[in-house]
């Protein structure tokens, strides 16, 4: 009987029905129902025996994969596969699957929520009140503002849909051509990254982390933005240079930055990072954009389907 290892906590929370499907297909399922991340040494030992792995953030690097002699399939419990060594998987004949679209709406909703939070100083003002301070900042509305969406895939399109409902002007860029009928559907204007950086009031990132996108927003890009601009990153840590965020906010180059991701999660305890976290115009959440109940259930279902397809 082949073994399937499942590490994401969300699968154990919502996946009893789908675990039974895997077992009915003849597999022994070893899932993480501890409510805690799987320790690396435990993950390594279990992965060595697995025929399939449904993985969250655990690193499936070359060193690990070469020890997995039975492994036929890895399914990412989400979209980004930057924690999976794809060339080694190809070399070893390991199929890699993703759960495209299952959490797109959840990520988009958090993205737009970040825009509102930055525009109206919601986080800092709520903290002020908790600290018995009654401060009344004057923010600005999203209606009529320009939003630039860099990466016009599933998530970017959902952001555009919501932005249209708010009454924003939507601009987008993608590395791949976007058909005019798609642009028309989302009332979006295709443009360049430079144009978005220079002219948009809100800039939202929805690209994968690759060699090409690493540090795509850094010191030079911040200097191109409006001083009133808000940058939101709900994609991947490393796409925005984090020390450049610190410098840009410290120097007043942009109004605010909100991020759901960080290069090393949680952030390291360094002085400049602690200073950044204390800034009222910086928001960092704990990589929760995809963590809605609806998205978790969608992803459990899809990851099961992809795993069974890959193992057939």
GROMACS .gro file of C-alpha atoms in nm, residues 37-215:
model
  179
   37UNK     CA    1   0.397   2.278   1.161
   38UNK     CA    2   0.572   1.948   1.096
   39UNK     CA    3   0.929   1.956   1.233
   40UNK     CA    4   1.181   1.936   0.951
   41UNK     CA    5   1.342   1.614   1.070
   42UNK     CA    6   1.000   1.447   1.093
   43UNK     CA    7   0.902   1.570   0.747
   44UNK     CA    8   1.224   1.434   0.596
   45UNK     CA    9   1.177   1.087   0.747
   46UNK     CA   10   0.813   1.063   0.644
   47UNK     CA   11   0.882   1.196   0.292
   48UNK     CA   12   1.136   0.919   0.230
   49UNK     CA   13   0.857   0.663   0.249
   50UNK     CA   14   0.588   0.854   0.061
   51UNK     CA   15   0.452   0.788  -0.286
   52UNK     CA   16   0.274   1.123  -0.283
   53UNK     CA   17   0.313   1.444  -0.081
   54UNK     CA   18   0.058   1.724  -0.043
   55UNK     CA   19   0.282   2.002   0.082
   56UNK     CA   20   0.239   2.351   0.219
   57UNK     CA   21   0.549   2.555   0.297
   58UNK     CA   22   0.785   2.265   0.370
   59UNK     CA   23   1.095   2.273   0.151
   60UNK     CA   24   1.116   1.995  -0.106
   61UNK     CA   25   1.476   2.069  -0.207
   62UNK     CA   26   1.712   1.851  -0.406
   63UNK     CA   27   1.875   1.703  -0.096
   64UNK     CA   28   1.539   1.578   0.026
   65UNK     CA   29   1.405   1.466  -0.310
   66UNK     CA   30   1.706   1.247  -0.385
   67UNK     CA   31   1.620   1.047  -0.074
   68UNK     CA   32   1.260   0.992  -0.183
   69UNK     CA   33   1.291   0.677  -0.392
   70UNK     CA   34   0.917   0.601  -0.393
   71UNK     CA   35   0.793   0.953  -0.464
   72UNK     CA   36   0.576   0.992  -0.774
   73UNK     CA   37   0.381   1.311  -0.708
   74UNK     CA   38   0.400   1.637  -0.513
   75UNK     CA   39   0.094   1.861  -0.497
   76UNK     CA   40   0.131   2.215  -0.362
   77UNK     CA   41  -0.148   2.309  -0.124
   78UNK     CA   42  -0.175   2.643  -0.298
   79UNK     CA   43  -0.015   2.798  -0.603
   80UNK     CA   44   0.348   2.904  -0.554
   81UNK     CA   45   0.598   2.624  -0.606
   82UNK     CA   46   0.912   2.815  -0.504
   83UNK     CA   47   0.964   2.566  -0.218
   84UNK     CA   48   0.978   2.272  -0.462
   85UNK     CA   49   1.289   2.194  -0.667
   86UNK     CA   50   1.122   2.158  -1.006
   87UNK     CA   51   1.433   2.060  -1.209
   88UNK     CA   52   1.506   1.775  -0.969
   89UNK     CA   53   1.143   1.662  -0.985
   90UNK     CA   54   1.165   1.657  -1.365
   91UNK     CA   55   1.493   1.465  -1.347
   92UNK     CA   56   1.338   1.205  -1.115
   93UNK     CA   57   1.005   1.182  -1.298
   94UNK     CA   58   0.808   1.325  -1.007
   95UNK     CA   59   0.485   1.494  -1.117
   96UNK     CA   60   0.420   1.834  -0.960
   97UNK     CA   61   0.070   1.976  -0.929
   98UNK     CA   62  -0.079   2.301  -0.799
   99UNK     CA   63  -0.420   2.416  -0.680
  100UNK     CA   64  -0.473   2.699  -0.924
  101UNK     CA   65  -0.763   2.931  -0.849
  102UNK     CA   66  -0.876   2.772  -0.523
  103UNK     CA   67  -0.771   3.065  -0.304
  104UNK     CA   68  -0.770   3.348  -0.561
  105UNK     CA   69  -1.076   3.526  -0.424
  106UNK     CA   70  -0.947   3.504  -0.066
  107UNK     CA   71  -0.612   3.659  -0.160
  108UNK     CA   72  -0.782   3.930  -0.362
  109UNK     CA   73  -1.016   4.020  -0.076
  110UNK     CA   74  -0.723   4.056   0.164
  111UNK     CA   75  -0.541   4.267  -0.095
  112UNK     CA   76  -0.831   4.510  -0.126
  113UNK     CA   77  -0.872   4.506   0.252
  114UNK     CA   78  -0.508   4.614   0.279
  115UNK     CA   79  -0.580   4.903   0.043
  116UNK     CA   80  -0.865   5.026   0.264
  117UNK     CA   81  -0.654   4.977   0.577
  118UNK     CA   82  -0.369   5.187   0.438
  119UNK     CA   83  -0.593   5.459   0.294
  120UNK     CA   84  -0.776   5.512   0.624
  121UNK     CA   85  -0.498   5.424   0.874
  122UNK     CA   86  -0.724   5.154   1.017
  123UNK     CA   87  -0.459   4.939   1.186
  124UNK     CA   88  -0.264   5.218   1.351
  125UNK     CA   89  -0.581   5.399   1.461
  126UNK     CA   90  -0.728   5.084   1.614
  127UNK     CA   91  -0.402   5.034   1.805
  128UNK     CA   92  -0.413   5.397   1.919
  129UNK     CA   93  -0.759   5.343   2.064
  130UNK     CA   94  -0.647   5.022   2.237
  131UNK     CA   95  -0.368   5.232   2.392
  132UNK     CA   96  -0.628   5.486   2.518
  133UNK     CA   97  -0.540   5.748   2.255
  134UNK     CA   98  -0.824   5.918   2.067
  135UNK     CA   99  -0.657   6.030   1.744
  136UNK     CA  100  -0.854   6.114   1.428
  137UNK     CA  101  -0.640   6.080   1.114
  138UNK     CA  102  -0.776   6.203   0.781
  139UNK     CA  103  -0.735   5.940   0.512
  140UNK     CA  104  -0.851   5.922   0.152
  141UNK     CA  105  -1.103   5.726  -0.051
  142UNK     CA  106  -1.036   5.449  -0.301
  143UNK     CA  107  -1.314   5.572  -0.530
  144UNK     CA  108  -1.170   5.730  -0.844
  145UNK     CA  109  -0.812   5.630  -0.765
  146UNK     CA  110  -0.582   5.442  -1.002
  147UNK     CA  111  -0.487   5.088  -0.908
  148UNK     CA  112  -0.201   4.914  -1.089
  149UNK     CA  113  -0.211   4.535  -1.085
  150UNK     CA  114   0.122   4.370  -1.167
  151UNK     CA  115   0.045   4.009  -1.256
  152UNK     CA  116  -0.296   3.967  -1.419
  153UNK     CA  117  -0.369   3.603  -1.344
  154UNK     CA  118  -0.660   3.468  -1.140
  155UNK     CA  119  -0.587   3.679  -0.832
  156UNK     CA  120  -0.513   3.994  -1.029
  157UNK     CA  121  -0.842   3.958  -1.215
  158UNK     CA  122  -1.034   3.923  -0.888
  159UNK     CA  123  -0.866   4.239  -0.759
  160UNK     CA  124  -0.969   4.416  -1.079
  161UNK     CA  125  -1.330   4.298  -1.038
  162UNK     CA  126  -1.344   4.434  -0.683
  163UNK     CA  127  -1.166   4.756  -0.775
  164UNK     CA  128  -1.421   4.818  -1.049
  165UNK     CA  129  -1.699   4.776  -0.797
  166UNK     CA  130  -1.535   5.038  -0.576
  167UNK     CA  131  -1.508   5.277  -0.870
  168UNK     CA  132  -1.132   5.265  -0.919
  169UNK     CA  133  -0.948   5.302  -1.250
  170UNK     CA  134  -0.777   4.970  -1.326
  171UNK     CA  135  -0.438   4.937  -1.495
  172UNK     CA  136  -0.256   4.608  -1.534
  173UNK     CA  137   0.063   4.446  -1.652
  174UNK     CA  138   0.146   4.081  -1.709
  175UNK     CA  139   0.449   3.904  -1.852
  176UNK     CA  140   0.214   3.727  -2.092
  177UNK     CA  141  -0.019   3.893  -2.343
  178UNK     CA  142  -0.370   3.970  -2.218
  179UNK     CA  143  -0.646   3.950  -2.478
  180UNK     CA  144  -0.846   4.265  -2.540
  181UNK     CA  145  -1.172   4.090  -2.457
  182UNK     CA  146  -1.031   4.003  -2.113
  183UNK     CA  147  -0.924   4.364  -2.059
  184UNK     CA  148  -1.270   4.477  -2.165
  185UNK     CA  149  -1.436   4.230  -1.926
  186UNK     CA  150  -1.242   4.371  -1.632
  187UNK     CA  151  -1.246   4.733  -1.755
  188UNK     CA  152  -0.867   4.730  -1.738
  189UNK     CA  153  -0.601   4.914  -1.936
  190UNK     CA  154  -0.286   4.719  -2.018
  191UNK     CA  155   0.030   4.919  -1.957
  192UNK     CA  156   0.392   4.892  -1.845
  193UNK     CA  157   0.533   4.832  -1.497
  194UNK     CA  158   0.705   5.171  -1.518
  195UNK     CA  159   0.377   5.345  -1.596
  196UNK     CA  160   0.209   5.172  -1.301
  197UNK     CA  161   0.491   5.269  -1.065
  198UNK     CA  162   0.488   5.633  -1.174
  199UNK     CA  163   0.117   5.698  -1.202
  200UNK     CA  164  -0.091   5.465  -0.985
  201UNK     CA  165  -0.221   5.545  -0.638
  202UNK     CA  166  -0.230   5.178  -0.538
  203UNK     CA  167   0.011   4.912  -0.665
  204UNK     CA  168  -0.074   4.546  -0.610
  205UNK     CA  169   0.168   4.260  -0.678
  206UNK     CA  170   0.051   3.918  -0.797
  207UNK     CA  171   0.354   3.752  -0.955
  208UNK     CA  172   0.545   3.435  -0.860
  209UNK     CA  173   0.887   3.455  -0.698
  210UNK     CA  174   1.146   3.375  -0.967
  211UNK     CA  175   1.495   3.492  -1.053
  212UNK     CA  176   1.331   3.755  -1.273
  213UNK     CA  177   1.090   3.885  -1.007
  214UNK     CA  178   1.323   3.877  -0.708
  215UNK     CA  179   1.362   4.236  -0.581
   0.00000   0.00000   0.00000
